[in-house]
mmCIF file of C-alpha atoms and ligand atoms in Angstrom:
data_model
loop_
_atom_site.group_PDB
_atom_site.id
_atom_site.type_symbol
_atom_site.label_atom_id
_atom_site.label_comp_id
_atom_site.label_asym_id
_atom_site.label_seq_id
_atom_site.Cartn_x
_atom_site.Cartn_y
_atom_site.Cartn_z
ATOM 1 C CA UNK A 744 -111.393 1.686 95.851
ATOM 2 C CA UNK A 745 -108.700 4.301 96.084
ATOM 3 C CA UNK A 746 -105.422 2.833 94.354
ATOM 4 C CA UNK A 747 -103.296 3.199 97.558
ATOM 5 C CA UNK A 748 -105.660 0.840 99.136
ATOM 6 C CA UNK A 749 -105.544 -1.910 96.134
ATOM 7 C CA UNK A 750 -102.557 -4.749 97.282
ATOM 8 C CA UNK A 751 -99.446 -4.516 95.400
ATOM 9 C CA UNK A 752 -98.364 -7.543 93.435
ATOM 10 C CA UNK A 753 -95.095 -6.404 94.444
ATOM 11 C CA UNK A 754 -95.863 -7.675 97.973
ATOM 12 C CA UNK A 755 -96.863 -10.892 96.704
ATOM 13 C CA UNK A 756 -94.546 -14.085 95.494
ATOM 14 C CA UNK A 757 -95.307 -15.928 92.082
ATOM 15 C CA UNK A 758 -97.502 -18.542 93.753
ATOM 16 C CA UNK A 759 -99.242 -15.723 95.321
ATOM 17 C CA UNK A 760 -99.972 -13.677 92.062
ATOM 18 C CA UNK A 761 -100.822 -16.638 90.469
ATOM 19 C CA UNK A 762 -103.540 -17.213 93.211
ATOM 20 C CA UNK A 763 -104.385 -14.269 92.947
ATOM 21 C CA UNK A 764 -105.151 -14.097 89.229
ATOM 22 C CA UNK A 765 -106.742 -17.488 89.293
ATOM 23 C CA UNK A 766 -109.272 -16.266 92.030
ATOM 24 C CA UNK A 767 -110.247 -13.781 89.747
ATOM 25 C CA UNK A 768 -110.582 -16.462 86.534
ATOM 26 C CA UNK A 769 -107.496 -15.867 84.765
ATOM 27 C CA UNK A 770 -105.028 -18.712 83.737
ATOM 28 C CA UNK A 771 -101.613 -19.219 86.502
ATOM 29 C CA UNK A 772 -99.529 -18.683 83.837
ATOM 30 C CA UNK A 773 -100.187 -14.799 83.695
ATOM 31 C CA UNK A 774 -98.516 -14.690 86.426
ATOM 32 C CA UNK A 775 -94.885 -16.048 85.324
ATOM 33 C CA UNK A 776 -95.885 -12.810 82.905
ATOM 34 C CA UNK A 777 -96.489 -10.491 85.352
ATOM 35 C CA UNK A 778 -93.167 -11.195 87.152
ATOM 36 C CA UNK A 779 -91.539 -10.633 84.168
ATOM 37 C CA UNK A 780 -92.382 -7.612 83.721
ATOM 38 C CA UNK A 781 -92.360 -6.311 87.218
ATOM 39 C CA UNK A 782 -88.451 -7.827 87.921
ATOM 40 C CA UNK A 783 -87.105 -8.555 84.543
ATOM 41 C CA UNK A 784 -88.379 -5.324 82.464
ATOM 42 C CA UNK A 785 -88.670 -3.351 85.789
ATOM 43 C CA UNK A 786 -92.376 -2.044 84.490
ATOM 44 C CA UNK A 787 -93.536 0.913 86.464
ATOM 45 C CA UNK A 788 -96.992 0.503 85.060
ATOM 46 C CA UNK A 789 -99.768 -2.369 83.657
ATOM 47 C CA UNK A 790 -99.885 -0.351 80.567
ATOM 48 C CA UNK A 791 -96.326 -1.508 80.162
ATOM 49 C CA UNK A 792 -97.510 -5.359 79.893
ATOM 50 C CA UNK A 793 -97.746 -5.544 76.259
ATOM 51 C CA UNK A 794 -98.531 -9.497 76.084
ATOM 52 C CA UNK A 795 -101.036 -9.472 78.568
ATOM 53 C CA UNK A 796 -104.625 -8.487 76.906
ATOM 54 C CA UNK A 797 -105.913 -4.802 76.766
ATOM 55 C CA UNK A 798 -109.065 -6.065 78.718
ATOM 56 C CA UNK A 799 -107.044 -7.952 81.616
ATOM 57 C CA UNK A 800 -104.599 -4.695 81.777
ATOM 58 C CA UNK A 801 -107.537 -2.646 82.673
ATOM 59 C CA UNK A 802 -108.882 -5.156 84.727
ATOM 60 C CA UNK A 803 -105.945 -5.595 86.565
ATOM 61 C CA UNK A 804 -105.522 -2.072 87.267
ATOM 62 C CA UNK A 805 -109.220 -2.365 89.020
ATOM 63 C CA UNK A 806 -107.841 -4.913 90.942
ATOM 64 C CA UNK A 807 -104.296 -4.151 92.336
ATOM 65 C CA UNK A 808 -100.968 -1.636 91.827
ATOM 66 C CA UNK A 809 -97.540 -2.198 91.063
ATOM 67 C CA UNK A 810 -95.645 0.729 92.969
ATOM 68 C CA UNK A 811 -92.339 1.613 94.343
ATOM 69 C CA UNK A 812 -90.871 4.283 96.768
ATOM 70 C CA UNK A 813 -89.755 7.185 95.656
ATOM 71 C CA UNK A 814 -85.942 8.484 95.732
ATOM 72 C CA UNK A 815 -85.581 11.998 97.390
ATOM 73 C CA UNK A 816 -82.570 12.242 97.382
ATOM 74 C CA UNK A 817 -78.666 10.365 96.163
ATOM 75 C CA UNK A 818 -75.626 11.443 98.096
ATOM 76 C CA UNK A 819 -72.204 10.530 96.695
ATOM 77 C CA UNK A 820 -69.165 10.202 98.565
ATOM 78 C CA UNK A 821 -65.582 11.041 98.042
ATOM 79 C CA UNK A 822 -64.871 6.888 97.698
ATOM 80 C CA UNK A 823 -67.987 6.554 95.469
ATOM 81 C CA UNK A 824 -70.280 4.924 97.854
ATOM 82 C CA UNK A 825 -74.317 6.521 97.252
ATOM 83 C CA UNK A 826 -76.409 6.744 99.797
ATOM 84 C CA UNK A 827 -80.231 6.757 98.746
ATOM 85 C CA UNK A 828 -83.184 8.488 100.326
ATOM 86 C CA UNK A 829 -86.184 6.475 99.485
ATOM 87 C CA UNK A 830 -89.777 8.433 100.418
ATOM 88 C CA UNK A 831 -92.506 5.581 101.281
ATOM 89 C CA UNK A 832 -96.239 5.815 100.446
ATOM 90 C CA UNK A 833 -96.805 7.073 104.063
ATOM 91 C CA UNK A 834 -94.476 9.442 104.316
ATOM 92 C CA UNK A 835 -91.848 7.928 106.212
ATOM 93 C CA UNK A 836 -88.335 7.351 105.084
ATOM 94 C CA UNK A 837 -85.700 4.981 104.836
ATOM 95 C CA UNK A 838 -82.166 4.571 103.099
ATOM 96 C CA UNK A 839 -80.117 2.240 101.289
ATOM 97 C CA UNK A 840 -76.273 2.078 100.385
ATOM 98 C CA UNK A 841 -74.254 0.848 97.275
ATOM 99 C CA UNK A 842 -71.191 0.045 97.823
ATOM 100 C CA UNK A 843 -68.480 -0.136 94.921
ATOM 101 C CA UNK A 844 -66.567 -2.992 94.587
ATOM 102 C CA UNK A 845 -64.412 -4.485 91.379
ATOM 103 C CA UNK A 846 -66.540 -3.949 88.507
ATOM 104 C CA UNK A 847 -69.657 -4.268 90.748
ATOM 105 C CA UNK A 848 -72.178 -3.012 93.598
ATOM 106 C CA UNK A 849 -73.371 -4.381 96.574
ATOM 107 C CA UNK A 850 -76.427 -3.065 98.085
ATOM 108 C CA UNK A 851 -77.229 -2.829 101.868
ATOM 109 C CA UNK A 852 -81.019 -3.198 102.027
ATOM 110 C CA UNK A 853 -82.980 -1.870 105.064
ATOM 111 C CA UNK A 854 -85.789 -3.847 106.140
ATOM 112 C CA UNK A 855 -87.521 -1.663 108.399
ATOM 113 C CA UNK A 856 -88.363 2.152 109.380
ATOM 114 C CA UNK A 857 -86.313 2.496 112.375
ATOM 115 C CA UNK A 858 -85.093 -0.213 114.709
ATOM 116 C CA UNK A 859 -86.334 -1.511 118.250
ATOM 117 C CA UNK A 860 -83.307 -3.606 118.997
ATOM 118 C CA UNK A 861 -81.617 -0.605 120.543
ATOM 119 C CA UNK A 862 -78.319 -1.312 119.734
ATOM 120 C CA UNK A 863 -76.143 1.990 122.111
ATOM 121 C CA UNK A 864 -73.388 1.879 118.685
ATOM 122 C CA UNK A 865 -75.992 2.259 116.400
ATOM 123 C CA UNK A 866 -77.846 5.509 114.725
ATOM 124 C CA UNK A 867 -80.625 3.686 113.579
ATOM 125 C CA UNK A 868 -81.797 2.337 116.872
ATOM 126 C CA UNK A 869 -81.597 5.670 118.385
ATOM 127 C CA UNK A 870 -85.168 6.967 117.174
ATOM 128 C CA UNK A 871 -86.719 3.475 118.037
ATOM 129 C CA UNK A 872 -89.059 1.510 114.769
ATOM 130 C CA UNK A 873 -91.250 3.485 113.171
ATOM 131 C CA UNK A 874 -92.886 0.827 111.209
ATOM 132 C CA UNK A 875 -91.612 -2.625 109.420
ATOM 133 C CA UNK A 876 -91.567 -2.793 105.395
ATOM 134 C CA UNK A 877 -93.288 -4.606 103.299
ATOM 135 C CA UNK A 878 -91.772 -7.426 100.925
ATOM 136 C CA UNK A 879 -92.119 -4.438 97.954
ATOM 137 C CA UNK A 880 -90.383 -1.592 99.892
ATOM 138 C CA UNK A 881 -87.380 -4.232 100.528
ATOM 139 C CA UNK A 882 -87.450 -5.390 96.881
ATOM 140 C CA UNK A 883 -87.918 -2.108 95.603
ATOM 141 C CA UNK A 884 -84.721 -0.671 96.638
ATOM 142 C CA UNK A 885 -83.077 -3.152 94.549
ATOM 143 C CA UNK A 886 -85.094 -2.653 91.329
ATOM 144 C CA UNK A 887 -85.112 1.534 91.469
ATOM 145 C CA UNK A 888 -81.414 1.341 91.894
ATOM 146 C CA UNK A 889 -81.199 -1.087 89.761
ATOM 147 C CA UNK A 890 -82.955 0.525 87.018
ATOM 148 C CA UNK A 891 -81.370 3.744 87.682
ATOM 149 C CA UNK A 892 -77.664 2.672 87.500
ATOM 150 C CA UNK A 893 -76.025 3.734 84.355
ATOM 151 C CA UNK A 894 -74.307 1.073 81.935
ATOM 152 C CA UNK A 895 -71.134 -0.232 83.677
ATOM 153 C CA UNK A 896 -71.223 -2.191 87.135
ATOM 154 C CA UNK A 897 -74.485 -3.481 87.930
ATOM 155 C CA UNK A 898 -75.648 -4.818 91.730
ATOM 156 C CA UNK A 899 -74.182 -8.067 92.504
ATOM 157 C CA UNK A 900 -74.738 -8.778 95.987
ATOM 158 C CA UNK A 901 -77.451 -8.203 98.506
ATOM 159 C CA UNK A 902 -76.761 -7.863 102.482
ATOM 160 C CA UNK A 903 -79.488 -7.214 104.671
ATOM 161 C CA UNK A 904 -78.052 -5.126 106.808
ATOM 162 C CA UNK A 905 -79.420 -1.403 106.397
ATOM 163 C CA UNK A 906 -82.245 -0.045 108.771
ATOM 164 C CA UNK A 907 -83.973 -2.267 110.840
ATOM 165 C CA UNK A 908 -83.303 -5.722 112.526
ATOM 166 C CA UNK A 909 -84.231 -8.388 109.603
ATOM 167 C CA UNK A 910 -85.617 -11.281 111.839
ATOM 168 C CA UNK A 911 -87.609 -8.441 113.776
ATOM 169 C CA UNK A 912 -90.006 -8.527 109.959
ATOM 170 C CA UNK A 913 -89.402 -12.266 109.531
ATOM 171 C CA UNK A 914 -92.485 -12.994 107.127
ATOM 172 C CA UNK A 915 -92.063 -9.871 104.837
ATOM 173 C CA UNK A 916 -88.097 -10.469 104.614
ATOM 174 C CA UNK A 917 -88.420 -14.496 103.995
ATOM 175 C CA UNK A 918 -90.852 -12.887 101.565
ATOM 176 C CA UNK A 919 -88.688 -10.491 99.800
ATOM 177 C CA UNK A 920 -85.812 -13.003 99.531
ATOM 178 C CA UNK A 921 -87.972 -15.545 98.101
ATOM 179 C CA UNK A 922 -88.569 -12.985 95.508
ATOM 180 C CA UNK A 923 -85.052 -11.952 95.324
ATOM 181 C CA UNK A 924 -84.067 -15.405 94.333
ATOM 182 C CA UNK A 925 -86.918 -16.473 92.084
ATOM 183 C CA UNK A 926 -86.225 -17.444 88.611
ATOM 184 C CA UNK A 927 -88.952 -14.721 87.567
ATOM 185 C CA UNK A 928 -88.148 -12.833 90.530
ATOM 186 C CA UNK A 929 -84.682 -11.151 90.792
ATOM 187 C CA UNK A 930 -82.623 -14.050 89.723
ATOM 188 C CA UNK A 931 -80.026 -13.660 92.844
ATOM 189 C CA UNK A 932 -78.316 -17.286 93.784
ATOM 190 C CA UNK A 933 -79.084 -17.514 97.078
ATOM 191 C CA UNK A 934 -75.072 -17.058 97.752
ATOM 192 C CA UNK A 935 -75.215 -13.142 96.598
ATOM 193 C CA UNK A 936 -77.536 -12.856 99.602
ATOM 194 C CA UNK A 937 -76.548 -12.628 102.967
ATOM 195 C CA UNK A 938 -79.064 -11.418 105.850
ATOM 196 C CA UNK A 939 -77.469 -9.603 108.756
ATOM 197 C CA UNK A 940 -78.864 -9.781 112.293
ATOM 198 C CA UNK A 941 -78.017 -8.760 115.876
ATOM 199 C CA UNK A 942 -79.038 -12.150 117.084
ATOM 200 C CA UNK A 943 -82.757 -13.202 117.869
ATOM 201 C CA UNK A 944 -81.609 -16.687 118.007
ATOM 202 C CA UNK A 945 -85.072 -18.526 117.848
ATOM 203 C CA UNK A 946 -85.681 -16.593 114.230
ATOM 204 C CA UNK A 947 -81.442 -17.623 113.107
ATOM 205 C CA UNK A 948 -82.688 -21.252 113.794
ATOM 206 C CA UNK A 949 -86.635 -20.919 111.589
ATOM 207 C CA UNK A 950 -84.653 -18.820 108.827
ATOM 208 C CA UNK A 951 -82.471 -21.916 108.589
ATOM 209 C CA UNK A 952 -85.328 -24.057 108.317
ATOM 210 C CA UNK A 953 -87.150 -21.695 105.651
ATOM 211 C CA UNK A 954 -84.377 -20.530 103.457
ATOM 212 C CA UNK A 955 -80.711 -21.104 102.995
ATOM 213 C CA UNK A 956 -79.082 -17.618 102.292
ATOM 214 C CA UNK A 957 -75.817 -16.092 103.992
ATOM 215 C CA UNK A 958 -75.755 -15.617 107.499
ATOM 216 C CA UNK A 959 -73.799 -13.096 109.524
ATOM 217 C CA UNK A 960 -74.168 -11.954 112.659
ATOM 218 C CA UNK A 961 -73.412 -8.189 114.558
ATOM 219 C CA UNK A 962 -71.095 -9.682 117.402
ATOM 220 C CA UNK A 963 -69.443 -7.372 119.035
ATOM 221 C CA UNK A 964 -68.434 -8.677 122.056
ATOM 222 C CA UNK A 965 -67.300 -12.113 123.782
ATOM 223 C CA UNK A 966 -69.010 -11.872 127.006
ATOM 224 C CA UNK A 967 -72.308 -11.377 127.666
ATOM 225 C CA UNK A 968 -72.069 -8.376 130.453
ATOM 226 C CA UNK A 969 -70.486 -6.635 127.668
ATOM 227 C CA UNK A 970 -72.501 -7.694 124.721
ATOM 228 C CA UNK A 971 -75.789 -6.828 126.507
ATOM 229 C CA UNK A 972 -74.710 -3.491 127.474
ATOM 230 C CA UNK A 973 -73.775 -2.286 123.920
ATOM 231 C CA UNK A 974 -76.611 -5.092 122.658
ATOM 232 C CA UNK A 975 -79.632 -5.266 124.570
ATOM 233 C CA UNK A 976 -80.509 -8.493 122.612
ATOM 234 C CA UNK A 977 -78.353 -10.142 124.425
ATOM 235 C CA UNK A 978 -80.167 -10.228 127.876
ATOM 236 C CA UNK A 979 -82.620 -12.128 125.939
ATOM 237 C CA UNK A 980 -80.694 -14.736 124.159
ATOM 238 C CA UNK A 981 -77.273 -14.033 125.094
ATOM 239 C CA UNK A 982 -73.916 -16.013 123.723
ATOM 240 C CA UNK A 983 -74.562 -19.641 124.739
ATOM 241 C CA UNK A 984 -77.853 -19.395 122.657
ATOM 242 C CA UNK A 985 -76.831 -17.354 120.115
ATOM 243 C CA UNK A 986 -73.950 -19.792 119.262
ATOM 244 C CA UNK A 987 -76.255 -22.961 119.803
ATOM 245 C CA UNK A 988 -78.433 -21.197 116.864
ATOM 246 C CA UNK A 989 -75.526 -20.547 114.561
ATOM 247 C CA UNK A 990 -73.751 -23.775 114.876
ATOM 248 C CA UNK A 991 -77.402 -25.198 113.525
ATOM 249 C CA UNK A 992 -77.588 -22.888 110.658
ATOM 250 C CA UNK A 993 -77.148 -24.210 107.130
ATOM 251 C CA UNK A 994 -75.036 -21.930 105.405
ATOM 252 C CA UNK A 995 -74.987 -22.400 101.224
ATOM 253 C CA UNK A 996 -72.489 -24.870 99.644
ATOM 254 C CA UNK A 997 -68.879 -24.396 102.198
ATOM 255 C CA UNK A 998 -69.529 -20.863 102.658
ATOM 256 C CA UNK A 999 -68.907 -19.867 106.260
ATOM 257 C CA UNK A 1000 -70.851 -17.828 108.867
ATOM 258 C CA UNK A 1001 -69.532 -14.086 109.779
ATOM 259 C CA UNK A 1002 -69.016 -12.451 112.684
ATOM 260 C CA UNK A 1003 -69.338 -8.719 112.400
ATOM 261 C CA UNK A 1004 -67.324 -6.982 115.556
ATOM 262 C CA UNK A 1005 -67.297 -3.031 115.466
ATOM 263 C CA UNK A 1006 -64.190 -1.846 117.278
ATOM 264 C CA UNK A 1007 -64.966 0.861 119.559
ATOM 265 C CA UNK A 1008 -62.020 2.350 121.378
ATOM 266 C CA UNK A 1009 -61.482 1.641 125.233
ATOM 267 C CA UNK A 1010 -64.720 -0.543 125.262
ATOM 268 C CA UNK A 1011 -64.197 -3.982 123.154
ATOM 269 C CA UNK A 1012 -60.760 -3.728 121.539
ATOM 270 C CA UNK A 1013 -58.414 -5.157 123.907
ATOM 271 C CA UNK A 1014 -55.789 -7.914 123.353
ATOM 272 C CA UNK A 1015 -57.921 -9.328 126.457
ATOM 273 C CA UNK A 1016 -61.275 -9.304 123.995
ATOM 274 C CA UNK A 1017 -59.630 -10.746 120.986
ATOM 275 C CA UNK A 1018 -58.733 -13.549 123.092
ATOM 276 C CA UNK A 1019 -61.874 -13.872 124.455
ATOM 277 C CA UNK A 1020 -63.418 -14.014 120.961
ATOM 278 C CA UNK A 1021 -60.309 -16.650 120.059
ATOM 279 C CA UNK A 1022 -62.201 -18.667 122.895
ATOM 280 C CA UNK A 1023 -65.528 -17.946 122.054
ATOM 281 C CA UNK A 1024 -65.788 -18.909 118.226
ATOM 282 C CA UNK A 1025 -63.619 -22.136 118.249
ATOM 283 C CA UNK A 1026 -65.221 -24.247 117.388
ATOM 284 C CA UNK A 1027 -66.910 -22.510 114.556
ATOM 285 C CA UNK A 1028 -66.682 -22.296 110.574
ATOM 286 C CA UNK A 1029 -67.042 -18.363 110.610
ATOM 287 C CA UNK A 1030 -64.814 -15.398 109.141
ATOM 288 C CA UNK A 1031 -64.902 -12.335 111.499
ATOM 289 C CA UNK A 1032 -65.026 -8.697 110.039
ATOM 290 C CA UNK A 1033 -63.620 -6.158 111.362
ATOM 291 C CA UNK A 1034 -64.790 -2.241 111.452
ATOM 292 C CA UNK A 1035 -63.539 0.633 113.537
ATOM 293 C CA UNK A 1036 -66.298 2.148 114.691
ATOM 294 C CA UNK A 1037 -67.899 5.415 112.476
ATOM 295 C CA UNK A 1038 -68.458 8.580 114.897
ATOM 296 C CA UNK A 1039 -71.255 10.042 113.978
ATOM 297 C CA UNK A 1040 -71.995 13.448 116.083
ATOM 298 C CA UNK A 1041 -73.268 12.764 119.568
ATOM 299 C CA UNK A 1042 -71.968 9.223 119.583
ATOM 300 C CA UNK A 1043 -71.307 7.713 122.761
ATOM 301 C CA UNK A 1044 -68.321 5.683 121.610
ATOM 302 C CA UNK A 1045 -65.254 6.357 119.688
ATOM 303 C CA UNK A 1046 -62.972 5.438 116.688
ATOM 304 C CA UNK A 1047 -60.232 3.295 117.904
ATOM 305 C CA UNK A 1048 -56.480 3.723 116.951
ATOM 306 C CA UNK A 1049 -54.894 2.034 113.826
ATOM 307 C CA UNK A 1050 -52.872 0.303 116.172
ATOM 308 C CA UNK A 1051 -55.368 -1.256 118.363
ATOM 309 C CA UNK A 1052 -57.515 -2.214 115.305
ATOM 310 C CA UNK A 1053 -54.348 -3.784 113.745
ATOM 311 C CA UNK A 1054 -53.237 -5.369 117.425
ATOM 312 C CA UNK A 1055 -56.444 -6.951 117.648
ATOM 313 C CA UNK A 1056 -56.949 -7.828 113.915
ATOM 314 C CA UNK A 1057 -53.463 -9.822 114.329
ATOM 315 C CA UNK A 1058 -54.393 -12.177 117.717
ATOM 316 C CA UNK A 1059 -57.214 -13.201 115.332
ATOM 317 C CA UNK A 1060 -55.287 -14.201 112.187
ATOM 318 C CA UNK A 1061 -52.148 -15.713 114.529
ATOM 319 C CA UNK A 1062 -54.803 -18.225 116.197
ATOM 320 C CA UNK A 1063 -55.788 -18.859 112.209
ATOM 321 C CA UNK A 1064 -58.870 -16.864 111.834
ATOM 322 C CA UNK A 1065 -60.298 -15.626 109.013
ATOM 323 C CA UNK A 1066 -60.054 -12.126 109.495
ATOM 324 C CA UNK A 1067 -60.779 -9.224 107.470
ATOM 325 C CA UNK A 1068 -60.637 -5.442 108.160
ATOM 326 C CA UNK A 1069 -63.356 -3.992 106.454
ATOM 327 C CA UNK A 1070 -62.497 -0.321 105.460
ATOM 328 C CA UNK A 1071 -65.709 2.212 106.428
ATOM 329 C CA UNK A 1072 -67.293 2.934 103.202
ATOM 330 C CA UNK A 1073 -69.062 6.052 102.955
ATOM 331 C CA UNK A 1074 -68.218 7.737 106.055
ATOM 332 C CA UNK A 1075 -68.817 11.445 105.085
ATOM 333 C CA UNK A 1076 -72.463 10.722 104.148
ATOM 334 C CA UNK A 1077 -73.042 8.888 107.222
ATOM 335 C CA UNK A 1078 -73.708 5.557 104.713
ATOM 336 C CA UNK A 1079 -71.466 3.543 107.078
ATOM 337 C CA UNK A 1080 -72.392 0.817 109.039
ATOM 338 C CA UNK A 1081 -74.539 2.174 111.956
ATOM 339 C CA UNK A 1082 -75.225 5.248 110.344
ATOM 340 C CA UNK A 1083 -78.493 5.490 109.107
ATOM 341 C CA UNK A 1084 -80.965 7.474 110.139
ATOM 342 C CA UNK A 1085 -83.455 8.185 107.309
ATOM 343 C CA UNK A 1086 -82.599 11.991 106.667
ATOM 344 C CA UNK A 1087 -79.967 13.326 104.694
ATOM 345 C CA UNK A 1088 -77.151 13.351 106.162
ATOM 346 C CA UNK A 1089 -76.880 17.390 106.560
ATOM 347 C CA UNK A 1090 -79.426 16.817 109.694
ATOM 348 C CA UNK A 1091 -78.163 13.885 111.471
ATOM 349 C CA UNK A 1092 -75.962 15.847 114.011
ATOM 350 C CA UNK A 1093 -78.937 15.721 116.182
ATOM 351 C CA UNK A 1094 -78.581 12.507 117.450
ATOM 352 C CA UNK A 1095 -78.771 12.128 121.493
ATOM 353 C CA UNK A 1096 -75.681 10.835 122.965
ATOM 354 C CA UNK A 1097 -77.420 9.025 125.545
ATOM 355 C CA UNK A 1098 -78.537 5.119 125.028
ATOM 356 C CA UNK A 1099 -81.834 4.590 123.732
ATOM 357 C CA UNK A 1100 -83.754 2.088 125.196
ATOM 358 C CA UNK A 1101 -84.951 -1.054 123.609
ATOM 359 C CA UNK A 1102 -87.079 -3.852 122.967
ATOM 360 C CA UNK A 1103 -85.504 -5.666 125.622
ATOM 361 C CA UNK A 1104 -84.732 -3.324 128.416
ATOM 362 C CA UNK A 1105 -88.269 -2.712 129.418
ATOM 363 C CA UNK A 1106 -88.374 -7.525 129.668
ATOM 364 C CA UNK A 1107 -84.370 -6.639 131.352
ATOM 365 C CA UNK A 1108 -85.683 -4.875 134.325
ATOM 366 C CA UNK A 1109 -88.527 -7.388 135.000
ATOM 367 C CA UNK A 1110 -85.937 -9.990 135.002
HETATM 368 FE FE1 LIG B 2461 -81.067 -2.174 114.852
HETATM 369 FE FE2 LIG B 2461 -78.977 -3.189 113.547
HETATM 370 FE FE3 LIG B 2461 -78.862 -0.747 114.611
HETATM 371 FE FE4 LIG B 2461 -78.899 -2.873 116.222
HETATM 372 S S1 LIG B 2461 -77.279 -2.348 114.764
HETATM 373 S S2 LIG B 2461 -80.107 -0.974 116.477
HETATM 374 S S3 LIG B 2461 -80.239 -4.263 115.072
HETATM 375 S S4 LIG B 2461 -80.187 -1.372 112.951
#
């Protein structure tokens, strides 16, 4: 069987491999072994596996692979943010971000090729999905970078929150952060992970029932006219729902839900929509973030004014709010939020300046 065709244990959880292994006559405990090596001492090969036997080593190489995606490329920017081209088996491409913080990283993980949702703010969703990863091309990112980080600050938190919608590749995420937070997997607490989504509300609700990781959710607006114009999501499960869904979600320990709301100027950064969002989130134990929206060449919308920004940012905190400007990491490698596009950045002054359509405009017009 061609290797590329063999499964990867890196797709597979402990209780997986260890089915896997005992299917094939070999004792369960290899498997708390093979995870070691694969997450712990980041091996890149079976050879590697020094206390499993020469015969089972071969064996196992007969019987499955252990690879990663490649980096193509590492872009720095002037604040220290990297952006990182991986290349996938197939060709394709996707990218993930570390961001610096004090004496750490934190690394925004895409979980597909592309997006669907269709999002009009957002790169990503201009060239539609390409394809959803699998739980080792999520995981992956994590282990090349962190292998390849030099001594000093090492990656600290996980977000979600790169290419793709997260709870549009439920089973291969809830897979990946399984492994993420195994003991023999990654070791993350489940509080250094937080899963970003635009809102499919039915999937907010089973990830709360499957997992309990940090929740935040790509807001944006307060009303659902505007929400589903910049979101198509929202035509399918607009506020009401969404909010029904996030009141239900168990967040880890007191930790609160977030509310990501991109600024863009003239469209969703009145005094009128900050009091509308005031309204809207009452009742809730959430923390809003704040981002002025990132041009990126083509884009339909536009950076607002440090006054607006810091007008709006202030009706928040005044009505007691949690409510923190995030500064855009990463802007002159187009790592910022919304972004990514899967090329270096050098090419991504392509993009079309009118919306794309989405996963939901096609079920919109039947409506
Ligand atoms: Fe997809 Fe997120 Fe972009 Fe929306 S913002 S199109 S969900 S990647």
């Amino acid at each position: 069987m061609p290797e590329h065709s063999l499964p990867n244990l890196r797709d597979m959880t402990l209780e997986e491999i260890e089915g896997f292994i005992a299917a094939r006559g070999k004792e369960k405990y290899r498997a708390r072994q093979i995870m070691k090596w694969l997450y712990w001492q980041g091996a890149a090969s079976f050879d590697e596996m020094t206390d499993l036997a020469k015969d089972f080593r071969i064996a196992l190489a007969g019987l499955a692979r252990i690879g990663q995606p490649d980096v193509e490329a590492i872009q720095t920017s002037f604040d220290t943010t990297k952006k990182i081209l991986f290349r996938l088996e197939d060709g394709l491409s996707i990218e993930s971000v570390l961001i610096p913080g004090k004496n750490h990283w934190t690394i925004c993980v895409s979980t597909q090729a592309g997006c669907r949702m269709g999002c009009r703010f957002c790169l990503t969703g201009q060239g539609g999905l390409k394809r959803s990863l699998r739980p080792s091309e999520i995981t992956s990112q994590i282990t090349v970078l962190q292998r390849a980080l030099p001594e000093g600050p090492q990656i600290r938190n996980i977000v979600l929150m790169g290419m793709g919608e997260p709870l549009d590749n439920y089973d291969a995420v809830l897979k990946a952060i399984r492994i993420i937070t195994s003991d023999y997997g990654l070791g993350f607490s489940n509080r250094k992970v937080t899963l970003s989504t635009c809102g499919l509300a039915p999937m907010i609700e089973k990830l709360g029932a499957d997992i309990c990781i940090n929740l935040a959710i790509s807001l944006n607006a307060a009303e659902n006219e505007k929400r589903s114009e910049l979101m198509p999501v929202n035509r399918k499960y607009p506020l009401k729902e969404l909010l029904h869904a996030c009141r239900n979600y168990p967040m880890p320990g007191r930790r609160m839900l977030t509310f990501e709301y991109i600024l863009m100027a003239g469209v969703n950064d009145s005094a009128r929509d900050a009091e509308k969002l005031v309204d809207l989130l009452k009742d809730l134990h959430c923390k809003l973030n704040l981002i002025a929206f990132n041009e990126y060449p083509g884009s339909a919308y536009k950076t607002p004014s440090q006054e607006s920004v810091s007008a709006f940012q202030q009706i928040l905190l005044k009505n007691h709010y949690t409510a923190i400007l995030r500064a855009s990491k990463g802007r002159d490698i187009f790592a910022a939020c919304g972004q990514l596009n899967g090329e270096e950045s050098h090419v991504s002054s392509t993009a079309p300046a009118t919306p794309p359509s989405s996963a939901f405009d096609t079920e919109n017009r039947r409506g």
